[in-house]
mmCIF file of C-alpha atoms and ligand atoms in Angstrom:
data_model
loop_
_atom_site.group_PDB
_atom_site.id
_atom_site.type_symbol
_atom_site.label_atom_id
_atom_site.label_comp_id
_atom_site.label_asym_id
_atom_site.label_seq_id
_atom_site.Cartn_x
_atom_site.Cartn_y
_atom_site.Cartn_z
ATOM 1 C CA MET A 1 0.000 0.000 0.000
ATOM 2 C CA MET A 2 1.323 3.383 -0.973
ATOM 3 C CA SER A 3 0.513 6.675 0.670
ATOM 4 C CA SER A 4 -2.612 8.304 -0.666
ATOM 5 C CA GLN A 5 -1.122 11.469 -2.315
ATOM 6 C CA GLY A 6 -4.486 13.204 -2.596
ATOM 7 C CA TRP A 7 -6.450 10.043 -3.347
ATOM 8 C CA PRO A 8 -9.362 9.280 -0.987
ATOM 9 C CA GLU A 9 -7.930 5.906 0.004
ATOM 10 C CA PRO A 10 -4.465 4.343 0.028
ATOM 11 C CA VAL A 11 -3.536 3.300 -3.500
ATOM 12 C CA SER A 12 -2.776 -0.326 -4.262
ATOM 13 C CA ARG A 13 -1.486 -1.369 -7.634
ATOM 14 C CA VAL A 14 -3.691 -3.846 -9.443
ATOM 15 C CA GLN A 15 -0.654 -5.435 -11.054
ATOM 16 C CA ALA A 16 0.897 -6.129 -7.626
ATOM 17 C CA LEU A 17 -2.400 -7.598 -6.446
ATOM 18 C CA ALA A 18 -2.614 -9.817 -9.529
ATOM 19 C CA GLU A 19 0.967 -10.979 -9.069
ATOM 20 C CA SER A 20 0.417 -11.779 -5.392
ATOM 21 C CA GLY A 21 -1.338 -14.995 -6.433
ATOM 22 C CA ILE A 22 -4.809 -14.311 -5.018
ATOM 23 C CA SER A 23 -7.573 -16.577 -6.305
ATOM 24 C CA SER A 24 -10.459 -14.214 -5.615
ATOM 25 C CA ILE A 25 -10.556 -10.463 -6.133
ATOM 26 C CA PRO A 26 -11.092 -7.973 -3.287
ATOM 27 C CA GLU A 27 -14.618 -6.690 -2.860
ATOM 28 C CA ARG A 28 -13.745 -3.184 -4.052
ATOM 29 C CA PHE A 29 -13.347 -4.538 -7.599
ATOM 30 C CA ILE A 30 -16.616 -6.493 -7.744
ATOM 31 C CA LYS A 31 -19.122 -4.736 -10.025
ATOM 32 C CA PRO A 32 -22.878 -4.810 -9.504
ATOM 33 C CA THR A 33 -24.429 -7.616 -11.590
ATOM 34 C CA SER A 34 -25.833 -5.222 -14.218
ATOM 35 C CA GLN A 35 -22.354 -3.907 -15.048
ATOM 36 C CA ARG A 36 -20.536 -7.202 -15.267
ATOM 37 C CA PRO A 37 -19.209 -8.305 -18.641
ATOM 38 C CA THR A 38 -21.481 -10.188 -20.997
ATOM 39 C CA LYS A 39 -20.681 -12.305 -23.983
ATOM 40 C CA THR A 40 -20.689 -10.626 -27.384
ATOM 41 C CA THR A 41 -24.165 -10.591 -28.804
ATOM 42 C CA PHE A 42 -25.160 -10.832 -32.407
ATOM 43 C CA THR A 43 -27.164 -7.765 -33.394
ATOM 44 C CA ASN A 44 -29.235 -6.829 -36.448
ATOM 45 C CA ASN A 45 -27.790 -6.918 -39.877
ATOM 46 C CA HIS A 46 -26.429 -3.638 -41.048
ATOM 47 C CA ALA A 47 -24.670 -2.589 -44.240
ATOM 48 C CA SER A 48 -21.436 -1.506 -42.605
ATOM 49 C CA GLU A 49 -21.240 -4.310 -40.093
ATOM 50 C CA VAL A 50 -18.581 -6.874 -40.716
ATOM 51 C CA HIS A 51 -19.456 -10.383 -39.625
ATOM 52 C CA ASP A 52 -16.712 -12.763 -38.720
ATOM 53 C CA ASP A 53 -16.856 -16.511 -38.483
ATOM 54 C CA GLU A 54 -17.792 -16.561 -34.818
ATOM 55 C CA ASN A 55 -21.046 -14.815 -35.607
ATOM 56 C CA THR A 56 -19.977 -11.619 -33.942
ATOM 57 C CA ILE A 57 -19.857 -8.238 -35.608
ATOM 58 C CA ASN A 58 -16.986 -5.875 -35.915
ATOM 59 C CA ILE A 59 -16.639 -2.138 -36.204
ATOM 60 C CA PRO A 60 -15.895 -0.742 -39.700
ATOM 61 C CA VAL A 61 -12.333 -0.976 -41.038
ATOM 62 C CA ILE A 62 -11.329 1.941 -43.271
ATOM 63 C CA ASP A 63 -8.343 1.968 -45.595
ATOM 64 C CA LEU A 64 -6.857 5.479 -45.601
ATOM 65 C CA GLN A 65 -4.446 4.809 -48.459
ATOM 66 C CA HIS A 66 -6.323 6.999 -50.923
ATOM 67 C CA VAL A 67 -6.453 9.958 -48.575
ATOM 68 C CA TYR A 68 -2.716 10.251 -49.137
ATOM 69 C CA GLY A 69 -2.845 9.591 -52.863
ATOM 70 C CA ASP A 70 -4.072 11.883 -55.635
ATOM 71 C CA ASP A 71 -6.966 9.945 -57.085
ATOM 72 C CA SER A 72 -9.829 12.205 -56.059
ATOM 73 C CA ARG A 73 -12.498 9.625 -56.907
ATOM 74 C CA LEU A 74 -11.010 7.098 -54.491
ATOM 75 C CA CYS A 75 -10.588 9.808 -51.908
ATOM 76 C CA GLU A 76 -14.308 10.639 -52.198
ATOM 77 C CA GLU A 77 -15.061 7.009 -51.530
ATOM 78 C CA THR A 78 -12.915 7.069 -48.390
ATOM 79 C CA LEU A 79 -14.590 10.261 -47.197
ATOM 80 C CA LYS A 80 -17.945 8.542 -47.570
ATOM 81 C CA ARG A 81 -16.829 5.550 -45.556
ATOM 82 C CA VAL A 82 -15.455 7.788 -42.803
ATOM 83 C CA SER A 83 -18.704 9.744 -42.808
ATOM 84 C CA GLU A 84 -20.807 6.610 -42.380
ATOM 85 C CA ALA A 85 -18.543 5.292 -39.653
ATOM 86 C CA CYS A 86 -18.714 8.594 -37.749
ATOM 87 C CA ARG A 87 -22.491 8.901 -38.038
ATOM 88 C CA GLU A 88 -23.455 5.303 -37.494
ATOM 89 C CA TRP A 89 -20.753 3.958 -35.237
ATOM 90 C CA GLY A 90 -18.577 6.635 -33.662
ATOM 91 C CA PHE A 91 -15.933 3.898 -33.579
ATOM 92 C CA PHE A 92 -13.875 2.467 -36.437
ATOM 93 C CA GLN A 93 -10.452 1.094 -37.316
ATOM 94 C CA VAL A 94 -8.059 2.583 -39.836
ATOM 95 C CA VAL A 95 -5.339 0.830 -41.845
ATOM 96 C CA ASN A 96 -2.755 2.362 -44.204
ATOM 97 C CA HIS A 97 -2.822 5.293 -41.803
ATOM 98 C CA GLY A 98 0.733 6.462 -42.477
ATOM 99 C CA VAL A 99 2.211 5.497 -39.092
ATOM 100 C CA SER A 100 5.121 3.055 -39.300
ATOM 101 C CA HIS A 101 4.239 -0.435 -38.093
ATOM 102 C CA GLU A 102 7.693 -0.728 -36.598
ATOM 103 C CA LEU A 103 7.078 2.372 -34.499
ATOM 104 C CA MET A 104 3.728 0.991 -33.320
ATOM 105 C CA LYS A 105 5.473 -2.195 -32.253
ATOM 106 C CA HIS A 106 8.186 -0.291 -30.393
ATOM 107 C CA ALA A 107 5.647 1.892 -28.646
ATOM 108 C CA ARG A 108 3.860 -1.178 -27.283
ATOM 109 C CA GLU A 109 7.121 -2.841 -26.352
ATOM 110 C CA VAL A 110 8.575 0.040 -24.335
ATOM 111 C CA TRP A 111 5.393 0.335 -22.302
ATOM 112 C CA ARG A 112 5.147 -3.388 -21.715
ATOM 113 C CA GLU A 113 8.712 -3.230 -20.447
ATOM 114 C CA PHE A 114 7.898 -0.261 -18.235
ATOM 115 C CA PHE A 115 5.048 -2.066 -16.527
ATOM 116 C CA HIS A 116 7.319 -5.023 -15.869
ATOM 117 C CA LEU A 117 9.925 -2.943 -14.050
ATOM 118 C CA PRO A 118 10.206 -3.438 -10.282
ATOM 119 C CA HIS A 119 7.378 -1.802 -8.315
ATOM 120 C CA GLU A 120 9.620 0.762 -6.606
ATOM 121 C CA VAL A 121 10.816 2.114 -9.975
ATOM 122 C CA LYS A 122 7.250 2.730 -11.100
ATOM 123 C CA GLU A 123 6.297 4.304 -7.766
ATOM 124 C CA ASP A 124 8.710 7.176 -8.508
ATOM 125 C CA TYR A 125 6.054 8.316 -10.977
ATOM 126 C CA ALA A 126 2.999 7.836 -8.712
ATOM 127 C CA ASN A 127 0.311 10.315 -9.763
ATOM 128 C CA SER A 128 -2.203 12.428 -7.871
ATOM 129 C CA PRO A 129 -5.723 13.545 -8.842
ATOM 130 C CA THR A 130 -4.558 17.148 -9.363
ATOM 131 C CA THR A 131 -3.139 16.554 -12.841
ATOM 132 C CA TYR A 132 -3.361 12.775 -13.168
ATOM 133 C CA GLU A 133 0.057 12.845 -14.768
ATOM 134 C CA GLY A 134 2.150 9.755 -13.981
ATOM 135 C CA TYR A 135 1.546 6.205 -12.796
ATOM 136 C CA GLY A 136 -1.969 5.651 -11.524
ATOM 137 C CA SER A 137 -4.517 3.040 -10.585
ATOM 138 C CA ARG A 138 -7.856 4.825 -10.454
ATOM 139 C CA LEU A 139 -9.959 7.403 -12.206
ATOM 140 C CA GLY A 140 -12.145 9.463 -9.898
ATOM 141 C CA VAL A 141 -11.839 10.377 -6.234
ATOM 142 C CA LYS A 142 -15.114 9.125 -4.769
ATOM 143 C CA LYS A 143 -14.379 7.406 -1.483
ATOM 144 C CA GLY A 144 -15.562 3.806 -1.496
ATOM 145 C CA ALA A 145 -15.957 3.705 -5.296
ATOM 146 C CA ILE A 146 -15.817 0.302 -6.957
ATOM 147 C CA LEU A 147 -12.524 0.247 -8.796
ATOM 148 C CA ASP A 148 -11.434 -1.017 -12.206
ATOM 149 C CA TRP A 149 -8.943 -3.836 -12.730
ATOM 150 C CA SER A 150 -6.119 -1.787 -14.306
ATOM 151 C CA ASP A 151 -3.139 0.477 -13.773
ATOM 152 C CA TYR A 152 -2.103 3.202 -16.212
ATOM 153 C CA PHE A 153 0.462 5.820 -17.084
ATOM 154 C CA PHE A 154 -0.794 9.233 -18.158
ATOM 155 C CA LEU A 155 1.352 11.906 -19.795
ATOM 156 C CA HIS A 156 0.926 15.216 -21.605
ATOM 157 C CA TYR A 157 2.206 15.464 -25.137
ATOM 158 C CA MET A 158 0.803 18.807 -26.316
ATOM 159 C CA PRO A 159 0.754 21.753 -26.068
ATOM 160 C CA SER A 160 4.532 21.728 -25.732
ATOM 161 C CA LEU A 161 4.216 23.942 -22.660
ATOM 162 C CA LEU A 162 2.747 20.932 -20.841
ATOM 163 C CA ARG A 163 5.187 18.407 -22.278
ATOM 164 C CA ASP A 164 7.694 17.542 -19.604
ATOM 165 C CA GLN A 165 9.803 14.545 -20.502
ATOM 166 C CA ALA A 166 11.198 14.484 -16.966
ATOM 167 C CA LYS A 167 7.756 13.196 -15.943
ATOM 168 C CA TRP A 168 7.894 10.392 -18.518
ATOM 169 C CA PRO A 169 9.553 7.123 -17.464
ATOM 170 C CA SER A 170 13.342 7.176 -17.855
ATOM 171 C CA LEU A 171 13.338 3.391 -18.229
ATOM 172 C CA PRO A 172 13.429 1.562 -20.531
ATOM 173 C CA THR A 173 16.023 3.974 -21.898
ATOM 174 C CA SER A 174 14.439 4.232 -25.341
ATOM 175 C CA LEU A 175 10.949 5.072 -24.000
ATOM 176 C CA ARG A 176 11.172 8.871 -24.137
ATOM 177 C CA ASN A 177 12.434 8.935 -27.712
ATOM 178 C CA VAL A 178 10.026 6.308 -28.946
ATOM 179 C CA ILE A 179 7.076 8.117 -27.365
ATOM 180 C CA ALA A 180 8.142 11.518 -28.686
ATOM 181 C CA GLU A 181 8.292 10.074 -32.193
ATOM 182 C CA TYR A 182 5.077 8.114 -31.757
ATOM 183 C CA GLY A 183 3.266 11.240 -30.537
ATOM 184 C CA GLU A 184 4.432 13.209 -33.539
ATOM 185 C CA GLU A 185 3.086 10.604 -35.965
ATOM 186 C CA ILE A 186 -0.212 10.219 -34.155
ATOM 187 C CA VAL A 187 -0.745 13.975 -34.048
ATOM 188 C CA LYS A 188 -0.349 14.020 -37.846
ATOM 189 C CA LEU A 189 -2.883 11.220 -38.240
ATOM 190 C CA GLY A 190 -5.260 13.001 -35.862
ATOM 191 C CA GLY A 191 -4.986 16.230 -37.867
ATOM 192 C CA ARG A 192 -5.894 14.361 -41.047
ATOM 193 C CA MET A 193 -8.868 12.700 -39.397
ATOM 194 C CA LEU A 194 -10.146 16.099 -38.194
ATOM 195 C CA GLU A 195 -9.849 17.362 -41.762
ATOM 196 C CA LEU A 196 -11.913 14.458 -43.098
ATOM 197 C CA MET A 197 -14.522 14.986 -40.387
ATOM 198 C CA SER A 198 -14.696 18.753 -41.033
ATOM 199 C CA ILE A 199 -15.267 18.182 -44.772
ATOM 200 C CA ASN A 200 -17.863 15.512 -44.074
ATOM 201 C CA LEU A 201 -19.735 17.881 -41.753
ATOM 202 C CA GLY A 202 -19.829 20.508 -44.513
ATOM 203 C CA LEU A 203 -17.381 22.761 -42.669
ATOM 204 C CA ARG A 204 -14.101 24.347 -43.767
ATOM 205 C CA GLU A 205 -11.464 21.611 -43.853
ATOM 206 C CA ASP A 206 -9.517 23.226 -41.008
ATOM 207 C CA PHE A 207 -12.602 24.027 -38.933
ATOM 208 C CA LEU A 208 -12.184 21.355 -36.279
ATOM 209 C CA LEU A 209 -8.419 21.766 -36.010
ATOM 210 C CA ASP A 210 -8.906 25.525 -35.523
ATOM 211 C CA ALA A 211 -11.617 24.907 -32.944
ATOM 212 C CA PHE A 212 -9.116 22.680 -31.122
ATOM 213 C CA GLY A 213 -6.599 25.541 -31.002
ATOM 214 C CA GLY A 214 -4.669 24.963 -34.238
ATOM 215 C CA GLU A 215 -1.790 22.690 -35.102
ATOM 216 C CA ASP A 216 0.619 23.841 -32.396
ATOM 217 C CA ASP A 217 -1.893 24.320 -29.635
ATOM 218 C CA ILE A 218 -4.135 21.272 -29.491
ATOM 219 C CA GLY A 219 -4.167 19.363 -26.225
ATOM 220 C CA ALA A 220 -2.871 15.842 -26.590
ATOM 221 C CA CYS A 221 -2.178 13.231 -23.963
ATOM 222 C CA LEU A 222 -1.365 9.579 -23.803
ATOM 223 C CA ARG A 223 -2.907 7.119 -21.408
ATOM 224 C CA VAL A 224 -1.215 3.751 -21.434
ATOM 225 C CA ASN A 225 -3.473 1.141 -19.895
ATOM 226 C CA PHE A 226 -2.148 -1.996 -18.272
ATOM 227 C CA TYR A 227 -4.763 -4.660 -17.570
ATOM 228 C CA PRO A 228 -3.269 -7.418 -15.427
ATOM 229 C CA LYS A 229 -4.546 -10.980 -15.525
ATOM 230 C CA CYS A 230 -7.552 -11.345 -13.275
ATOM 231 C CA PRO A 231 -8.550 -14.481 -11.330
ATOM 232 C CA GLN A 232 -12.282 -13.612 -11.573
ATOM 233 C CA PRO A 233 -12.758 -11.757 -14.855
ATOM 234 C CA ASP A 234 -16.534 -12.297 -14.835
ATOM 235 C CA LEU A 235 -17.007 -10.112 -11.769
ATOM 236 C CA THR A 236 -15.153 -6.987 -12.793
ATOM 237 C CA LEU A 237 -14.046 -4.749 -15.670
ATOM 238 C CA GLY A 238 -10.641 -3.443 -16.721
ATOM 239 C CA LEU A 239 -12.239 -0.101 -17.472
ATOM 240 C CA SER A 240 -15.871 0.727 -16.719
ATOM 241 C CA SER A 241 -18.241 2.048 -19.329
ATOM 242 C CA HIS A 242 -17.480 5.622 -20.394
ATOM 243 C CA SER A 243 -17.312 7.870 -23.411
ATOM 244 C CA ASP A 244 -14.025 9.673 -23.882
ATOM 245 C CA PRO A 245 -14.437 13.263 -22.667
ATOM 246 C CA GLY A 246 -12.007 14.765 -25.206
ATOM 247 C CA GLY A 247 -12.019 15.277 -28.966
ATOM 248 C CA MET A 248 -11.017 12.016 -30.560
ATOM 249 C CA THR A 249 -9.118 8.964 -29.348
ATOM 250 C CA ILE A 250 -6.557 7.088 -31.408
ATOM 251 C CA LEU A 251 -6.128 3.739 -29.720
ATOM 252 C CA LEU A 252 -3.367 1.234 -30.290
ATOM 253 C CA PRO A 253 -4.821 -1.974 -28.851
ATOM 254 C CA ASP A 254 -2.833 -4.965 -27.637
ATOM 255 C CA ASP A 255 -1.595 -7.050 -30.563
ATOM 256 C CA PHE A 256 -2.691 -10.362 -29.036
ATOM 257 C CA VAL A 257 -5.301 -9.845 -26.372
ATOM 258 C CA SER A 258 -8.765 -8.410 -27.047
ATOM 259 C CA GLY A 259 -11.022 -6.881 -24.409
ATOM 260 C CA LEU A 260 -12.429 -3.601 -25.726
ATOM 261 C CA GLN A 261 -16.197 -3.543 -26.083
ATOM 262 C CA VAL A 262 -18.290 -0.899 -27.796
ATOM 263 C CA ARG A 263 -21.910 -0.247 -26.947
ATOM 264 C CA ARG A 264 -24.359 -0.773 -29.767
ATOM 265 C CA GLY A 265 -27.885 -0.095 -28.478
ATOM 266 C CA GLU A 266 -28.466 -2.583 -25.668
ATOM 267 C CA HIS A 267 -25.600 -4.828 -26.727
ATOM 268 C CA TRP A 268 -21.861 -4.848 -26.253
ATOM 269 C CA VAL A 269 -19.737 -5.640 -29.279
ATOM 270 C CA THR A 270 -16.220 -6.961 -28.683
ATOM 271 C CA VAL A 271 -13.782 -5.279 -31.039
ATOM 272 C CA LYS A 272 -11.614 -7.654 -32.995
ATOM 273 C CA PRO A 273 -8.496 -5.637 -33.775
ATOM 274 C CA VAL A 274 -7.093 -5.823 -37.289
ATOM 275 C CA PRO A 275 -3.271 -6.179 -37.326
ATOM 276 C CA ASN A 276 -1.463 -2.821 -37.535
ATOM 277 C CA ALA A 277 -4.695 -0.835 -37.341
ATOM 278 C CA PHE A 278 -5.596 2.013 -35.024
ATOM 279 C CA ILE A 279 -9.011 2.207 -33.434
ATOM 280 C CA ILE A 280 -10.459 5.688 -33.664
ATOM 281 C CA ASN A 281 -13.398 6.969 -31.691
ATOM 282 C CA ILE A 282 -15.339 10.187 -31.382
ATOM 283 C CA GLY A 283 -15.172 11.888 -27.992
ATOM 284 C CA ASP A 284 -17.637 14.209 -26.271
ATOM 285 C CA GLN A 285 -15.998 17.425 -27.586
ATOM 286 C CA ILE A 286 -16.655 16.420 -31.203
ATOM 287 C CA GLN A 287 -20.198 15.525 -30.215
ATOM 288 C CA VAL A 288 -20.560 19.089 -28.904
ATOM 289 C CA LEU A 289 -18.824 20.787 -31.881
ATOM 290 C CA SER A 290 -20.893 18.778 -34.401
ATOM 291 C CA ASN A 291 -24.077 19.538 -32.448
ATOM 292 C CA ALA A 292 -24.576 15.778 -31.999
ATOM 293 C CA ILE A 293 -24.347 14.891 -35.706
ATOM 294 C CA TYR A 294 -21.451 12.756 -34.504
ATOM 295 C CA LYS A 295 -21.818 11.105 -31.130
ATOM 296 C CA SER A 296 -19.310 9.768 -28.687
ATOM 297 C CA ILE A 297 -19.858 6.104 -27.927
ATOM 298 C CA GLU A 298 -19.799 4.230 -24.659
ATOM 299 C CA HIS A 299 -17.108 1.629 -24.396
ATOM 300 C CA ARG A 300 -15.512 -0.524 -21.717
ATOM 301 C CA VAL A 301 -12.765 -3.095 -21.304
ATOM 302 C CA MET A 302 -13.042 -6.703 -20.152
ATOM 303 C CA VAL A 303 -10.166 -8.547 -18.519
ATOM 304 C CA ASN A 304 -9.271 -12.224 -18.626
ATOM 305 C CA SER A 305 -7.520 -14.807 -16.501
ATOM 306 C CA ASN A 306 -4.757 -15.814 -18.949
ATOM 307 C CA LYS A 307 -3.016 -12.735 -20.252
ATOM 308 C CA ASP A 308 -2.103 -9.164 -19.364
ATOM 309 C CA ARG A 309 -3.232 -6.569 -21.872
ATOM 310 C CA VAL A 310 -1.585 -3.268 -22.843
ATOM 311 C CA SER A 311 -3.208 -0.467 -24.848
ATOM 312 C CA LEU A 312 -2.091 3.047 -25.766
ATOM 313 C CA ALA A 313 -4.953 5.562 -25.846
ATOM 314 C CA PHE A 314 -3.825 8.798 -27.454
ATOM 315 C CA PHE A 315 -6.316 11.546 -26.685
ATOM 316 C CA TYR A 316 -6.441 14.231 -29.355
ATOM 317 C CA ASN A 317 -8.164 17.072 -27.516
ATOM 318 C CA PRO A 318 -8.926 20.766 -27.793
ATOM 319 C CA ARG A 319 -6.560 23.098 -25.978
ATOM 320 C CA SER A 320 -8.057 22.936 -22.529
ATOM 321 C CA ASP A 321 -8.878 26.628 -22.003
ATOM 322 C CA LEU A 322 -10.826 27.211 -25.234
ATOM 323 C CA LEU A 323 -14.597 27.443 -25.218
ATOM 324 C CA ILE A 324 -16.069 24.508 -27.114
ATOM 325 C CA LYS A 325 -19.586 24.902 -28.509
ATOM 326 C CA PRO A 326 -21.643 23.669 -31.465
ATOM 327 C CA ALA A 327 -20.386 25.007 -34.830
ATOM 328 C CA GLU A 328 -22.668 27.854 -35.923
ATOM 329 C CA GLU A 329 -23.043 26.256 -39.359
ATOM 330 C CA LEU A 330 -24.628 23.246 -37.672
ATOM 331 C CA VAL A 331 -27.101 25.212 -35.578
ATOM 332 C CA THR A 332 -30.424 25.938 -37.261
ATOM 333 C CA LYS A 333 -33.941 26.826 -36.219
ATOM 334 C CA ASP A 334 -34.892 23.170 -36.399
ATOM 335 C CA ARG A 335 -31.752 22.077 -34.683
ATOM 336 C CA PRO A 336 -30.822 24.540 -31.967
ATOM 337 C CA ALA A 337 -27.496 24.383 -30.159
ATOM 338 C CA LEU A 338 -27.749 21.356 -27.910
ATOM 339 C CA TYR A 339 -24.870 22.254 -25.595
ATOM 340 C CA PRO A 340 -23.734 25.361 -23.747
ATOM 341 C CA PRO A 341 -20.158 26.596 -24.373
ATOM 342 C CA MET A 342 -17.649 25.076 -21.978
ATOM 343 C CA THR A 343 -13.876 24.687 -21.797
ATOM 344 C CA PHE A 344 -12.415 21.197 -21.801
ATOM 345 C CA ASP A 345 -10.740 22.026 -18.472
ATOM 346 C CA GLU A 346 -14.178 22.493 -16.934
ATOM 347 C CA TYR A 347 -15.639 19.561 -18.797
ATOM 348 C CA ARG A 348 -13.124 16.937 -17.740
ATOM 349 C CA LEU A 349 -13.432 17.711 -14.042
ATOM 350 C CA TYR A 350 -16.510 15.492 -14.051
ATOM 351 C CA ILE A 351 -14.798 12.216 -15.018
ATOM 352 C CA ARG A 352 -11.733 13.168 -12.988
ATOM 353 C CA THR A 353 -13.916 13.478 -9.903
ATOM 354 C CA LYS A 354 -16.634 10.888 -10.415
ATOM 355 C CA GLY A 355 -14.753 8.327 -12.496
ATOM 356 C CA PRO A 356 -16.209 6.580 -15.567
ATOM 357 C CA CYS A 357 -20.028 7.025 -15.754
ATOM 358 C CA GLY A 358 -21.120 5.939 -19.223
ATOM 359 C CA LYS A 359 -22.478 8.937 -21.142
ATOM 360 C CA ALA A 360 -24.011 10.615 -18.104
ATOM 361 C CA GLN A 361 -22.106 13.866 -18.461
ATOM 362 C CA VAL A 362 -22.728 14.793 -22.082
ATOM 363 C CA GLU A 363 -26.357 13.705 -21.739
ATOM 364 C CA SER A 364 -26.888 15.827 -18.651
ATOM 365 C CA LEU A 365 -25.783 18.898 -20.609
ATOM 366 C CA ILE A 366 -28.509 18.445 -23.205
ATOM 367 C CA SER A 367 -31.297 18.545 -20.671
ATOM 368 C CA GLN A 368 -29.982 21.793 -19.179
ATOM 369 C CA THR A 369 -30.374 23.820 -22.342
HETATM 370 C C1 OGA B 401 -9.457 4.607 -22.635
HETATM 371 C C2 OGA B 401 -10.004 3.394 -23.282
HETATM 372 C C3 OGA B 401 -9.632 1.215 -24.255
HETATM 373 C C4 OGA B 401 -8.666 0.083 -24.215
HETATM 374 O O1 OGA B 401 -8.276 4.565 -22.219
HETATM 375 O O2 OGA B 401 -10.204 5.610 -22.567
HETATM 376 O O3 OGA B 401 -11.163 3.386 -23.577
HETATM 377 O O4 OGA B 401 -8.805 -0.807 -25.058
HETATM 378 N N1 OGA B 401 -9.186 2.355 -23.514
HETATM 379 O O5 OGA B 401 -7.786 0.077 -23.355
HETATM 380 NI NI1 NI B 402 -12.020 5.343 -23.552
#
C-alpha cells in the first residue's frame, strides 16, 4: 500500500495484487451484476457491419491509403466511408494510416517493459488527482468507489508547454524517444482525421483543427493502460463504461489480447483488432462541436484470466482553455445548439472526480439547455 497522495484511500497497484497470487478479487473490484461483462451478442444486420466466423460483428475498417494519394475519386469514396462510420458507429479502425508499423510495435514494447519494471521504480512516478500525470490506478476520487482492474500511465504530449519529458519514465532507456516520435506521428494522423470529419460535416477543412486551437496548440495526452490478468474476470471490468471526454481517441490496442467492447444499443460488441490498425473513436468534444451529428460512444474493457493486456490511448483534444460549442453552421432553427459553451478544463473535471459514468455527463448537458 502506498501513501494516498491526494487520493481518498491508500492506492494499491492492481498489477501487484494480480501478481500476489490471489484466487479471488477484493470486494472493491466487484461490479454490480448489471455492469458485469457479458458475452458478445449478435445484433441486427447492417450494411457496414462486418461479420466474422464466430457470428460476432466488428466495427468498420477503413483503408486510408487513398487519402494520401491523388486519385480524387477514391478519396471521395474514403470520405464517404469515414462519414458513415462517424455517423453510425462513432468507432472504427483505420489501416494504411501512415504510421510506421515498426514504431507501433516499439511503442507497445517500451510500455510493456515499463510495466514489468520493479514496483519501486514505477512508484517514482505515482500520480495524484490534481493533474493525473504519472503512474496511476484509479480514475475518480469518490471514497468507497468500486474500482477497475487496471493500472495506467498518463502523460501530456501537447501543447509543448505541458510536455515535460522528466515526468515520462526514464526506463526503458528508449521510452522517451520512442514516445516523442510516436506522438508526432499520431498527431499528424489526428490532424488528417479532423480534416476528413470537417469536410464531411460541410465545414471548412480546417474548422475542427482551428476549434481545437490549431496545429501547435491542441491538447494531446497519452494514457497507457495496463490490464493485469484477473482471477475472476466475470465479476469486474478493466475499465468501466465511459465515453471519452475529449475530442477524438486514437487507440493502439494490444496485438494479441482483445477486451475492448463498444456499446451498440443494448448490446456490447467486442472489437476484434485488425493487425497494424488504429481504433479511432469520437469523444464528447466532437459531439458538442458537431451539435450531436457525430456522437461519442460508450465503451468498456473486459479482462481475462490468462493474459495481461496493454493499450495506448492517445487523446487528441482541444486546448483545454478554449470554449467549445456547437459550430454555428450546424445550428439551425430546427436544430438549436444542444450544448452550452464550456472549456475542456471544466468539462473533464466530471470524469476526474466521479470516475467513468457511461455517457451521463454529455447527456446531462442536453437537458440543461
Ligand atoms: C481509454 C479506453 C480502451 C482500451 O483509455 O479511454 O477506452 O482498449 N481504452 O484500453
Ligand atoms: Ni475510452
